[in-house]
Every structure is written in structure tokens, then in C-alpha cells.
mmCIF file of C-alpha atoms and ligand atoms in Angstrom:
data_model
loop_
_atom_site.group_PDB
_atom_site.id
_atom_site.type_symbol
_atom_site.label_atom_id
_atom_site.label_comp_id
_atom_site.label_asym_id
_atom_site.label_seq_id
_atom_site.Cartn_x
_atom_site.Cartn_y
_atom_site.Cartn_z
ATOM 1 C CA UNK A 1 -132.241 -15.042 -19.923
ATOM 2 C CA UNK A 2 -129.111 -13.399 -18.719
ATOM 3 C CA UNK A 3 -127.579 -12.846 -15.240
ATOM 4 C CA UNK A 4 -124.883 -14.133 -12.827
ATOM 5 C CA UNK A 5 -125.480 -17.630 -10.979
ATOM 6 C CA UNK A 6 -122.700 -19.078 -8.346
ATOM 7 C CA UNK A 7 -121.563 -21.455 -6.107
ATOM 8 C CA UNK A 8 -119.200 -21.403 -2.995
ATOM 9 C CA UNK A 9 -116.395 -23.603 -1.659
ATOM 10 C CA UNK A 10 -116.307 -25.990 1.239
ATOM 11 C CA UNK A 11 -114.279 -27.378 3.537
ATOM 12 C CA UNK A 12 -114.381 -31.124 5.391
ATOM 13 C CA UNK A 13 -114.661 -30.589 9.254
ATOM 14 C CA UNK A 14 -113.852 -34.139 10.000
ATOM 15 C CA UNK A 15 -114.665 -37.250 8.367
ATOM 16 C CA UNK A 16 -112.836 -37.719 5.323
ATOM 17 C CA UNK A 17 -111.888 -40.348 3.671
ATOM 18 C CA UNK A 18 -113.592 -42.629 6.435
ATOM 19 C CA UNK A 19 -116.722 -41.102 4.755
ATOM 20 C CA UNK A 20 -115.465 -43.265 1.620
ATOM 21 C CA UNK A 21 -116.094 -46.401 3.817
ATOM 22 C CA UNK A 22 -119.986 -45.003 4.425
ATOM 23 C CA UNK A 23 -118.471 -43.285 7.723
ATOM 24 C CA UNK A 24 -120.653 -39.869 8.637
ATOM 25 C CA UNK A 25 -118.180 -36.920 7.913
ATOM 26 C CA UNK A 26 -118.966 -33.124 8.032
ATOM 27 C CA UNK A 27 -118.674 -30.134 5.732
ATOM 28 C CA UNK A 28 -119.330 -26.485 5.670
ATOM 29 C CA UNK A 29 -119.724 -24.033 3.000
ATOM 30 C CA UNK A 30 -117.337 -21.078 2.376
ATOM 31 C CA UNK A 31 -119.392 -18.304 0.923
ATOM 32 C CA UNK A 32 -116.930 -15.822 0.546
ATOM 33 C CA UNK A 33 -114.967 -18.043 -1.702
ATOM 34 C CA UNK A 34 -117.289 -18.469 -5.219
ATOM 35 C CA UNK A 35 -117.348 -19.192 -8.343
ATOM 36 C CA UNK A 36 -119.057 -16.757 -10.223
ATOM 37 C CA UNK A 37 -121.311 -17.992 -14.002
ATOM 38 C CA UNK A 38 -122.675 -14.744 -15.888
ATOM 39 C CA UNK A 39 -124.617 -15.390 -19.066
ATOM 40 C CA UNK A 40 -124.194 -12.775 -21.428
ATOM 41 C CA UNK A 41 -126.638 -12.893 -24.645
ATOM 42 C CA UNK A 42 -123.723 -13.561 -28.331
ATOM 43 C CA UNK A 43 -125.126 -14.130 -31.684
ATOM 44 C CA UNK A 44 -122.665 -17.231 -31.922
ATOM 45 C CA UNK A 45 -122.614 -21.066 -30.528
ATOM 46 C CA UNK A 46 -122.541 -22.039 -27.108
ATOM 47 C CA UNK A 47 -119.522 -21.661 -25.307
ATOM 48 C CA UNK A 48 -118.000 -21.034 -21.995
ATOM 49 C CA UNK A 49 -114.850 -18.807 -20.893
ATOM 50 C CA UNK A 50 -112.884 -19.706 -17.891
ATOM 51 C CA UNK A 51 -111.605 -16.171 -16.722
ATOM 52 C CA UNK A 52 -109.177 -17.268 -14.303
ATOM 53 C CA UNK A 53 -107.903 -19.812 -15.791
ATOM 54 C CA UNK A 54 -105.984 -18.078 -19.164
ATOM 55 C CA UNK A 55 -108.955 -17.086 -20.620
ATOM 56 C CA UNK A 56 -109.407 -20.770 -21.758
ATOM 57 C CA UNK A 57 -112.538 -21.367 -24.292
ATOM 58 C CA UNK A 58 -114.421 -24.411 -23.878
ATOM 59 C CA UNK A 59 -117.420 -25.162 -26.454
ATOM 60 C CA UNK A 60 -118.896 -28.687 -27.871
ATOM 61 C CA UNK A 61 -115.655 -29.434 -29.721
ATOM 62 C CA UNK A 62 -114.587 -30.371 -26.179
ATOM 63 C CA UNK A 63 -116.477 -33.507 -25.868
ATOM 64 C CA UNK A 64 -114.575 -35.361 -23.212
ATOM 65 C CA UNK A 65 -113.736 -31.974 -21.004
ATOM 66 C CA UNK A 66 -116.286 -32.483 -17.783
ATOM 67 C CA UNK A 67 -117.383 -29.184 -17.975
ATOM 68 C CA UNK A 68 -119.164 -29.807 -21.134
ATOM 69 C CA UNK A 69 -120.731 -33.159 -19.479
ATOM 70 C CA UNK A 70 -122.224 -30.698 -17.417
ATOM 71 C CA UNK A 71 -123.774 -29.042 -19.688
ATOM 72 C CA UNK A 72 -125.012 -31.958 -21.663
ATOM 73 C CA UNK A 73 -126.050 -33.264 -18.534
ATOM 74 C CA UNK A 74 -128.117 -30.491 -17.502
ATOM 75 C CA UNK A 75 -129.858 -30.291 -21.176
ATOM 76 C CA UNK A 76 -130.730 -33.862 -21.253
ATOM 77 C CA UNK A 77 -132.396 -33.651 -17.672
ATOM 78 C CA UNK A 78 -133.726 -30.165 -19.092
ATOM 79 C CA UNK A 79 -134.963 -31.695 -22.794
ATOM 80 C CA UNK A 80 -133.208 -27.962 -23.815
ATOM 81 C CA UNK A 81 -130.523 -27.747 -26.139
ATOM 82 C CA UNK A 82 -127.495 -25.609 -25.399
ATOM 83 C CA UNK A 83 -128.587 -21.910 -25.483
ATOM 84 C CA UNK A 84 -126.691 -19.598 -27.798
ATOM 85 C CA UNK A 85 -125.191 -17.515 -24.888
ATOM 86 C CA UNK A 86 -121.629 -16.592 -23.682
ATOM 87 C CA UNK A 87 -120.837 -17.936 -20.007
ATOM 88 C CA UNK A 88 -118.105 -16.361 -18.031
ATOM 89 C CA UNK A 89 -116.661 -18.229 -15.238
ATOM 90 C CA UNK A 90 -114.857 -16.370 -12.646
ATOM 91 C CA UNK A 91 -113.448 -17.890 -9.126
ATOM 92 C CA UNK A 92 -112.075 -17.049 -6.433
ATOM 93 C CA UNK A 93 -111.203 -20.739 -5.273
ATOM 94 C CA UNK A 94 -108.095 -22.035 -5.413
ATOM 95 C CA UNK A 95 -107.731 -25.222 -7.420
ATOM 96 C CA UNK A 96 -106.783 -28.494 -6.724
ATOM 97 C CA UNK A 97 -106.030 -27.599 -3.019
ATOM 98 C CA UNK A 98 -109.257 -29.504 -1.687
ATOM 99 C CA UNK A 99 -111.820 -26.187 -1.390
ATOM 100 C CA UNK A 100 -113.991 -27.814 -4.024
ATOM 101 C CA UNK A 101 -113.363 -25.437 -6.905
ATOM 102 C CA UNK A 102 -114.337 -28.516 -9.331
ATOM 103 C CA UNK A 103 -117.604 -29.685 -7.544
ATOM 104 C CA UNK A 104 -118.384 -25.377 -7.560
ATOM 105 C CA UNK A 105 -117.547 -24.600 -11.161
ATOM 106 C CA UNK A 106 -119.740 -27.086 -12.381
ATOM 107 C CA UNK A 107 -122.605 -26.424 -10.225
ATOM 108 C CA UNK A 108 -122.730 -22.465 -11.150
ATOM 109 C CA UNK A 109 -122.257 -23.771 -14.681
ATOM 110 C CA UNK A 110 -125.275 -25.604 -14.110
ATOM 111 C CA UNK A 111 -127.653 -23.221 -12.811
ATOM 112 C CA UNK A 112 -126.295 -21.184 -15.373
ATOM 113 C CA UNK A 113 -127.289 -23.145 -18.070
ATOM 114 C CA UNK A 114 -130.549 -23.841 -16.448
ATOM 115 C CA UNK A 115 -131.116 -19.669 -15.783
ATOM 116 C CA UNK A 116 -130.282 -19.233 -19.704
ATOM 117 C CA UNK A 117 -133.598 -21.834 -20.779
ATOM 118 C CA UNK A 118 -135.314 -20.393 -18.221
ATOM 119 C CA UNK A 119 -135.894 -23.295 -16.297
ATOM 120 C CA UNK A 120 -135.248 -24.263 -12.554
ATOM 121 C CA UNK A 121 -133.860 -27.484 -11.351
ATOM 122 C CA UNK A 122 -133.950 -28.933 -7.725
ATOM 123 C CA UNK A 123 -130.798 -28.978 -5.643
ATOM 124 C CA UNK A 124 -131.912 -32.553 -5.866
ATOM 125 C CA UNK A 125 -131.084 -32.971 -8.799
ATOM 126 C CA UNK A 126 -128.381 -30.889 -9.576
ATOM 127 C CA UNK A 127 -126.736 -32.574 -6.496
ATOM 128 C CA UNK A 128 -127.018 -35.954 -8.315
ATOM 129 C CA UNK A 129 -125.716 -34.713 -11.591
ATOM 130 C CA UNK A 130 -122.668 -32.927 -10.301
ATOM 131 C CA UNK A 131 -121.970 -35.915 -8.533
ATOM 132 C CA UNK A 132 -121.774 -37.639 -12.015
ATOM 133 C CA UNK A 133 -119.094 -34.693 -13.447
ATOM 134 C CA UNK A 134 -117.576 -35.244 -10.039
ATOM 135 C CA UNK A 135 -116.587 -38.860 -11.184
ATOM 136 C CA UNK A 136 -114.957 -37.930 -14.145
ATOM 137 C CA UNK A 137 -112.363 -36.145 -11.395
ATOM 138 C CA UNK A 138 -112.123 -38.315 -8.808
ATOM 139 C CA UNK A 139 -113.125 -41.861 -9.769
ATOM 140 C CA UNK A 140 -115.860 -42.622 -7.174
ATOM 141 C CA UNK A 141 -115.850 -39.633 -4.924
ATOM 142 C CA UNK A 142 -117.746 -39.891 -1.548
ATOM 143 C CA UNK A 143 -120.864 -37.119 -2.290
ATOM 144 C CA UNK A 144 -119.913 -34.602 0.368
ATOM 145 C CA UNK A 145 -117.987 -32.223 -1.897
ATOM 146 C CA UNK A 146 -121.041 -31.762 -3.838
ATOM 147 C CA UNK A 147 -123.793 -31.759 -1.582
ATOM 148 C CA UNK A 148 -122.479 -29.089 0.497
ATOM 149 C CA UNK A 149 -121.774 -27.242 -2.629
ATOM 150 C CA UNK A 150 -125.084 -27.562 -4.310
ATOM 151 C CA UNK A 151 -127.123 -26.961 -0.514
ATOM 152 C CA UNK A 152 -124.769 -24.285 0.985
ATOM 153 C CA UNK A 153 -124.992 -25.413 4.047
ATOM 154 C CA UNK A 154 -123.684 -27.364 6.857
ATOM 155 C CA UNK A 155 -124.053 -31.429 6.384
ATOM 156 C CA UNK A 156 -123.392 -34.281 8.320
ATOM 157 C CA UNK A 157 -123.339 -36.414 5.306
ATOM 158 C CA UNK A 158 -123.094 -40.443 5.054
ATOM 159 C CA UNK A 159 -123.080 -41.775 1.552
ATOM 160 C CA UNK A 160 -126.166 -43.108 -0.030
ATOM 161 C CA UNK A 161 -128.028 -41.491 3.047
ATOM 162 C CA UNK A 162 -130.896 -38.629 2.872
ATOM 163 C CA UNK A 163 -128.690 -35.566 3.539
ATOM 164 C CA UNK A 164 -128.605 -34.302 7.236
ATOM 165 C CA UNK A 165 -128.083 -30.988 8.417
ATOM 166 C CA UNK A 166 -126.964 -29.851 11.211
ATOM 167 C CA UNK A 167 -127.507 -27.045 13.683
ATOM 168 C CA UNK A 168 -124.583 -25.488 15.220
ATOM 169 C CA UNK A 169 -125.474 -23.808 18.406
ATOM 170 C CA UNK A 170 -122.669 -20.945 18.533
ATOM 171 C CA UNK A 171 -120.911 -19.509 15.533
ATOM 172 C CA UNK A 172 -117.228 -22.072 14.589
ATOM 173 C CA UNK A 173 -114.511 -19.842 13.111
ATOM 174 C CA UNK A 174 -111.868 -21.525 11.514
ATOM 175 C CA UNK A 175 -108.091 -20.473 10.213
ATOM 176 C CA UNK A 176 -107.288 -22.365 6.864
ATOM 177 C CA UNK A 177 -103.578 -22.513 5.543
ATOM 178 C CA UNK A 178 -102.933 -23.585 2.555
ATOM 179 C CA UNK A 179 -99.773 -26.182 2.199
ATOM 180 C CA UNK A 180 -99.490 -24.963 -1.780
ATOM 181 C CA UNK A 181 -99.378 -28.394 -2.557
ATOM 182 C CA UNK A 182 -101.019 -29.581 -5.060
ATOM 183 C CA UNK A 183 -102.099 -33.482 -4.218
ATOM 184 C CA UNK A 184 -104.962 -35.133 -6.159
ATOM 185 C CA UNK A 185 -107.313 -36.432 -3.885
ATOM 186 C CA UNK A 186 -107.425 -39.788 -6.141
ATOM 187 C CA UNK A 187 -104.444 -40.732 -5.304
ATOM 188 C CA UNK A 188 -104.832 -40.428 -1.611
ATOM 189 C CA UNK A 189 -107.863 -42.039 -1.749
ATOM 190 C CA UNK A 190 -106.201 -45.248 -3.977
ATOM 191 C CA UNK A 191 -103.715 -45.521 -1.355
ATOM 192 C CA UNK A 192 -106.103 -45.576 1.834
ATOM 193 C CA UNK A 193 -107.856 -48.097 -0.589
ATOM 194 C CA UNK A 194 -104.713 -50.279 -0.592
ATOM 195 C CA UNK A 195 -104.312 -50.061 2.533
ATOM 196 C CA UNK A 196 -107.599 -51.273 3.756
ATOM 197 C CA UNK A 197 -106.810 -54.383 1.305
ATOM 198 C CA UNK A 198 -103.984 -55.286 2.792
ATOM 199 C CA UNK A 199 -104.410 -54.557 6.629
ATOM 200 C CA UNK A 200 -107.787 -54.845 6.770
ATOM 201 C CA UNK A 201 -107.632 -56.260 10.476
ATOM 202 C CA UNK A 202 -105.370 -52.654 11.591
ATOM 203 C CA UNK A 203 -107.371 -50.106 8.968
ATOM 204 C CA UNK A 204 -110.810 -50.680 9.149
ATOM 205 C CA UNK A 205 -111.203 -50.143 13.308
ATOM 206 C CA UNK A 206 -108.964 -46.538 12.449
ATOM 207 C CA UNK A 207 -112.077 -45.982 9.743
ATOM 208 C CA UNK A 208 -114.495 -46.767 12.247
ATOM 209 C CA UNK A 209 -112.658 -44.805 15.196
ATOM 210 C CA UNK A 210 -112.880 -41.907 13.134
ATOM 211 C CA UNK A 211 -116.995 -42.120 12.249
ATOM 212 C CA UNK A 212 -117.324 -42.368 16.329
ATOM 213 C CA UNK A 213 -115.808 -38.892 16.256
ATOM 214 C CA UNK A 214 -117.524 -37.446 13.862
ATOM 215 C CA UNK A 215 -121.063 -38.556 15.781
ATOM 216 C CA UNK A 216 -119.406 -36.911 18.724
ATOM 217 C CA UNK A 217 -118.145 -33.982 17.195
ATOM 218 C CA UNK A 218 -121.840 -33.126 15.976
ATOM 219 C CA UNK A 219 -122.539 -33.189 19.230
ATOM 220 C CA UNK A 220 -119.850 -31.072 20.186
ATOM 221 C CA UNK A 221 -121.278 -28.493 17.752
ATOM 222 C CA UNK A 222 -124.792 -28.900 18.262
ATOM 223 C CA UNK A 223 -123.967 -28.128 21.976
ATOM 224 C CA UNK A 224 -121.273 -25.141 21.226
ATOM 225 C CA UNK A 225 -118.370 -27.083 22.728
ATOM 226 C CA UNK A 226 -115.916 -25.651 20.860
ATOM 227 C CA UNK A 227 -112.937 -26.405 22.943
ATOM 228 C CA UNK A 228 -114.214 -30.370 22.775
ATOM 229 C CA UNK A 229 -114.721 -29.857 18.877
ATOM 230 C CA UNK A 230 -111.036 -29.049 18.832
ATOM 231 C CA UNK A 231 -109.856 -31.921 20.897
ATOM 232 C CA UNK A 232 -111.633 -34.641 18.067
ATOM 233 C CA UNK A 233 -110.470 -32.475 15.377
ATOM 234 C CA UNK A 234 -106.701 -33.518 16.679
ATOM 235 C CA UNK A 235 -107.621 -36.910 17.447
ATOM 236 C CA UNK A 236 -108.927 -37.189 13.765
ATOM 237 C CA UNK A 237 -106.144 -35.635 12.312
ATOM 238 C CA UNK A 238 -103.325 -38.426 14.300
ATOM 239 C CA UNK A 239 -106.108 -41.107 12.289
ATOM 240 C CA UNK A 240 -105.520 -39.362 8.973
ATOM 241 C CA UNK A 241 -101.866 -39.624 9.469
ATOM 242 C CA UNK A 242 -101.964 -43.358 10.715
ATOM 243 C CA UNK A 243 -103.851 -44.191 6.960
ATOM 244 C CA UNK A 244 -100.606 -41.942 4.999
ATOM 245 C CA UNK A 245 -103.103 -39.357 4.268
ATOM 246 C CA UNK A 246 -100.822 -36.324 6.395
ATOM 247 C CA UNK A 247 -97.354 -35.129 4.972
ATOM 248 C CA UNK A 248 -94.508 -32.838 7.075
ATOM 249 C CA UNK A 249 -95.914 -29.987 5.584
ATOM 250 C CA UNK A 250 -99.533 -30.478 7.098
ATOM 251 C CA UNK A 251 -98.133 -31.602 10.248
ATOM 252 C CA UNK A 252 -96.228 -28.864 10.225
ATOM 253 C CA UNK A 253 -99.019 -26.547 10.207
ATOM 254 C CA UNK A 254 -101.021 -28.630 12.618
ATOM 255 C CA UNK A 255 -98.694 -28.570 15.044
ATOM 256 C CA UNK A 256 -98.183 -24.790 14.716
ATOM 257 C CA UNK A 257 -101.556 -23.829 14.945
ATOM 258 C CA UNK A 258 -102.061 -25.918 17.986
ATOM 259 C CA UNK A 259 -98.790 -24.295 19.579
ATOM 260 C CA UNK A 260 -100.387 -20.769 18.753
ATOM 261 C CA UNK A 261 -103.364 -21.251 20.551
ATOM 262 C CA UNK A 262 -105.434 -22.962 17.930
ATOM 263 C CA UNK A 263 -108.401 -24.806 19.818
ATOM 264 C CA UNK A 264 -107.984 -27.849 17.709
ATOM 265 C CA UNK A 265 -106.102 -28.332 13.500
ATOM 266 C CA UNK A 266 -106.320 -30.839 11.421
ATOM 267 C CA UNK A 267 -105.587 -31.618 7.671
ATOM 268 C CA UNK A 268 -108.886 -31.158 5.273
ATOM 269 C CA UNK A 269 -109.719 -32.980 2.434
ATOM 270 C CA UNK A 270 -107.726 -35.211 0.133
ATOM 271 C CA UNK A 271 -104.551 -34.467 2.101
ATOM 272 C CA UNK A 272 -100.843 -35.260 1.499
ATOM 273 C CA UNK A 273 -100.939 -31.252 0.715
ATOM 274 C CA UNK A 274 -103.657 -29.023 0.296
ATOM 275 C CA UNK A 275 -105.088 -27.234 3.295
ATOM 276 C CA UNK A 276 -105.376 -27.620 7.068
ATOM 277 C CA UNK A 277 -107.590 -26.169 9.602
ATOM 278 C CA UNK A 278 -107.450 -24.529 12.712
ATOM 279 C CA UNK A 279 -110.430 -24.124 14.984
ATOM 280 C CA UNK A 280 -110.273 -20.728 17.026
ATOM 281 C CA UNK A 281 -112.116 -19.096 19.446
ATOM 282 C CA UNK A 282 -114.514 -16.604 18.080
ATOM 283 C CA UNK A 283 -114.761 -14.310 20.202
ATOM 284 C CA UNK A 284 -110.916 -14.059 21.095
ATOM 285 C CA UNK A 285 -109.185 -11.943 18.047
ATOM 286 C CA UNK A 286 -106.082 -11.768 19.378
ATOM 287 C CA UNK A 287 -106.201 -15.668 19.234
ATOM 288 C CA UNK A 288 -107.005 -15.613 15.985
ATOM 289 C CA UNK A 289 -104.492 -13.025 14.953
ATOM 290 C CA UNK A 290 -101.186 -15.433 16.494
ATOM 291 C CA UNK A 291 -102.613 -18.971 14.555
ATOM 292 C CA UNK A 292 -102.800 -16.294 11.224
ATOM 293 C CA UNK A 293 -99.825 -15.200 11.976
ATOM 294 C CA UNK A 294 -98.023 -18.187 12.995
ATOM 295 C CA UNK A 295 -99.277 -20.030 9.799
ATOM 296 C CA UNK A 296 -98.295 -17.151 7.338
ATOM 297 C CA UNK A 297 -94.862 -17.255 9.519
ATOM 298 C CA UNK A 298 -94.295 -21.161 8.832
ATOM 299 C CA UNK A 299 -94.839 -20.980 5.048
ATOM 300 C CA UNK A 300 -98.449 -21.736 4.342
ATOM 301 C CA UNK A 301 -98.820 -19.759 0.913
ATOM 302 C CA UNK A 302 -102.862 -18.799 1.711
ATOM 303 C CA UNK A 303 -104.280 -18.131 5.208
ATOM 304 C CA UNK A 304 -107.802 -16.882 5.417
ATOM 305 C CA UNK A 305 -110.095 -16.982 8.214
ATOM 306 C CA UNK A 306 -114.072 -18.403 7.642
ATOM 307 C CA UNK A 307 -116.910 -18.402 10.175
ATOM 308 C CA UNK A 308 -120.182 -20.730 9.829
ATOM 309 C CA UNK A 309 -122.582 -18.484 11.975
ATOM 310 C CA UNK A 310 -124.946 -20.113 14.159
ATOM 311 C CA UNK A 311 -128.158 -21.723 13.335
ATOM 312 C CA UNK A 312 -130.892 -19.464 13.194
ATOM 313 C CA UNK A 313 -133.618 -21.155 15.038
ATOM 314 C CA UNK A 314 -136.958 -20.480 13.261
ATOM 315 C CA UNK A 315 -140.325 -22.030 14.768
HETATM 316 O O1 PMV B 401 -109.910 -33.323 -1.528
HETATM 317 P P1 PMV B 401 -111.345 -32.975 -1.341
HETATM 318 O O2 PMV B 401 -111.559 -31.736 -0.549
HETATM 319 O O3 PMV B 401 -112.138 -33.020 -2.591
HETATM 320 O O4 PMV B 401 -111.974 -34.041 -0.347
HETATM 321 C C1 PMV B 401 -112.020 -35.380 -0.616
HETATM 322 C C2 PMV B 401 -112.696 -36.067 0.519
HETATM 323 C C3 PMV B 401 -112.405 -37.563 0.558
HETATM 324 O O5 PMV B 401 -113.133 -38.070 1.680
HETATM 325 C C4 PMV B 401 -110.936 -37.820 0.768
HETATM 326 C C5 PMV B 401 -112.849 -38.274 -0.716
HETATM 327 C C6 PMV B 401 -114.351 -38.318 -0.900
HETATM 328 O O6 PMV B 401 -114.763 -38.630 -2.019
HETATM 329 O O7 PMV B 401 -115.116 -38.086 0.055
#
């Protein structure tokens, strides 16, 4: 079978790295950020063709590459073996600046491979095997990356828990602003590590502090109080910077955003660079406009703007 599968990008509300220490944390997709998988039919062996990045060719002579533990992955849980197709991988995410383009290229590789057999998999699952890929990135990554990922929609996730979704009562538009630094989020999440080692006594009530604000920034957006959302999401971000997790450049941004009217910033992800976030109002575009342009003016390298629309209450 041919055709075009995908997956989008996320990005961490509030919550991370606490989330590591089985704190709640929250994610949201961003669907007009993808990664693109088309199967095309070839008369040849297996392989895959990263687009974007050089035209690179991966096939089974990659053995350790986790793209092909995807793959074998998904055909051991299928009992398939690799079909003989061409898949083109195409993405609009940037890499490596905590928008899960890793957690997203495997997952529309995935249900690419799966679409090719002809079978169907369970975001069930797939969520559990792109969690194992995910390892081979990050060590012993949380889950959320993922699980918002594979579900495409908004979670209040706690590790080892039954996913939870939640329902936000007014549409949340953000501003994200990319630092263009690249940090790997293992190394941020080593060092919070150490940290809770040594200082156990100072770090874990900041890890605990910051899974009280997540409950109440649910809440918050279960309610629509956006304007409360914002003040947690600058509470968590002065937590992130007490566990090292912040640099200048994101607190740079942060406080810019705020100064330009922003609601509420806060680093997302991994951090030490990467990208922040800016809650706006979404009804005021003006508001928007001055954090966009305030960002682009203070040398983010990316700005975009992403809405999760409200709930849609079905009964
Ligand atoms: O850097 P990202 O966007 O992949 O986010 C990592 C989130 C952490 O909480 C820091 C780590 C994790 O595994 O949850």
C-alpha cells in the first residue's frame, strides 16, 4: 500500500523535567509543524530517505541508527518483514530545539511502515514502542514527548500513569521563539539528576512546587483563566532556572515577552537553549503582534505563533 502518513510536534506547557521525578506536566500538539512519511512502491530493498536532512539514505546496513529500530520494532510487533517500498521523510520541525522532531519522525515512520503491510496498530502501542526508540536519544526520557505525539492531543501526563486528557475551556495561543541553541535535553536532564543527589533536602520541594502548579494550571485551563495560566507559567519558569535548566538567552526572551505584553513565558522542554513560550491573549492581535515582534527584535532565530482550540464538547 502506498500513501503519506505523519505526525506533528509538541510543545511542554509546564511540567518538565519535574515530570522526570513522576510530577504531572502538560503538553500540546503542534499540527502545523509535521513530519511528513510517503511510501512510494521501488522494485529494490527497503529503505528510507530523509529529505530534509541532505537527502541522507538509511536502509538495514544501518543497524544501530534508531530509525531502523523503529522499523524493526514495528515488524516484530507486526510479524511483517520490511516491505520493499521507498519512504520519504519530509519535516517541517526543527531539530534538536525541543519540538519533538525525534519522537515525530519515528512515529510517521511507524505508521508508515504499518500502512505499507497493510496493517493498523493502536496508538497504544505505537506509543510504547516509540517510547523504546525514544531511549536510544535520551537515556530514560519521561513519556510525554511521545504520547502527545502519537495521540495529538492535549495531555496532562504523569509517568507510568493511564494518559489523561484534558479539556481546555477557551482556545490558548501561544508565541514560541526559538533561542537557536542547540542543547541536548540529556544533558540537562543529567544535571537536574545531580543535583537532586546532592541537595536533595533544597531540590526535591522545587520538583514538588512545580507538580502543585501544574495541578493548578489544569485548572487554570479547564476554567479559561488565561491570565492565571500565565502567572504559573512564570512561576514555573523562576523553578526551571533555580534547577540550572534556564540560560541568558531564554531569560532573555522570557523577560521580553513578559515586557511586551505576554500573559505569562517560560522556557519549554530540555532547556539551556531551545525554545520558550509566551502565552497571549487570543483574541487581542495587536498583543500578539508586539511579543512577535519583540522576540524577532531580541534575536530569537524562529518565532511562530500556535493555538490549541478549545475542547469541543460532544455528549
Ligand atoms: O527537550 P524536550 O522537548 O524533548 O523535553 C524534554 C522534557 C524533559 O522533561 C526535560 C525530559 C523528559 O523526558 O520528560
Amino acid at each position: 500500500m502506498t500513501g503519506t502518513t505523519s505526525a506533528p510536534a509538541k510543545i511542554i506547557l509546564l511540567g518538565e523535567h519535574a515530570v522526570v521525578y513522576n510530577q504531572p506536566a502538560i503538553a500540546v500538539p503542534v499540527s502545523s509543524l509535521r513530519v511528513t512519511a510517503t511510501i512510494s512502491h521501488e522494485d529494490a530493498p527497503f529503505q528510507i530517505v530523509l529529505r530534509d536532512l541532505d537527502n541522507q539514505i538509511i536502509n538495514f546496513e544501518h543497524h544501530n541508527n534508531p530509525i531502523m529500530q523503529m522499523v524493526k520494532a514495528i515488524c516484530a510487533e507486526l510479524g511483517a518483514s520490511p516491505p520493499p517500498v521507498k519512504i520519504t521523510v519530509r519535516s517541517t520541525i526543527p531539530i534538536a530545539s525541543g519540538l519533538g522532531s525525534g519522537a515525530a519522525i519515528s512515529t510517521a515512520i511507524a505508521r508508515a511502515v504499518c500502512r505499507a503491510v497493510g496493517e493498523t496498530l493502536s496508538n497504544e502501542r505505537l506509543n510504547a514502542l516509540v517510547y523504546d526508540v525514544e531511549t536510544f536519544y535520551h537515556g530514560t526520557p519521561s513519556g510525554i514527548d511521545n504520547t502527545v505525539i502519537v495521540y495529538e492531543q492535549p495531555v496532562y501526563f504523569v509517568r507510568n500513569q493511564p494518559i489523561e486528557s484534558i479539556r481546555n475551556a477557551s482556545p490558548l495561543t501561544f508565541i514560541v521563539a526559538d533561542t537557536g541553541i542547540k542543547a541536548p535535553t540529556h544533558i540537562s536532564v543529567g544535571d537536574v539528576r545531580k543535583l537532586v543527589e546532592q541537595d536533595p533536602v533544597h531540590i526535591n520541594p522545587i520538583i514538588e512546587t512545580i507538580g502543585d502548579i501544574v495541578q493548578q494550571a489544569r485548572q487554570c485551563i479547564e476554567n479559561g483563566d488565561t491570565k492565571q495560566l500565565g502567572q504559573l507559567m512564570n512561576r514555573n519558569h523562576a523553578y526551571l532556572q533555580q534547577l540550572t535548566v534556564s540560560s541568558t538567552e531564554l531569560d532573555t526572551l522570557v523577560d521580553v515577552a513578559t515586557q511586551a505584553g505576554a500573559l505569562g513565558a517560560k522556557l519549554s522542554g530540555g532547556g539551556r537553549g531551545g525554545n520558550m513560550i509566551a502565552l497571549v491573549s487570543h483574541d487581542d492581535i495587536d498583543q500578539q503582534d508586539r511579543v512577535q515582534t519583540a522576540l524577532n527584535a531580541a534575536g530569537a532565530v524562529r518565532v511562530f505563533k500556535t493555538t490549541v482550540e478549545a475542547t469541543k464538547i460532544t455528549s
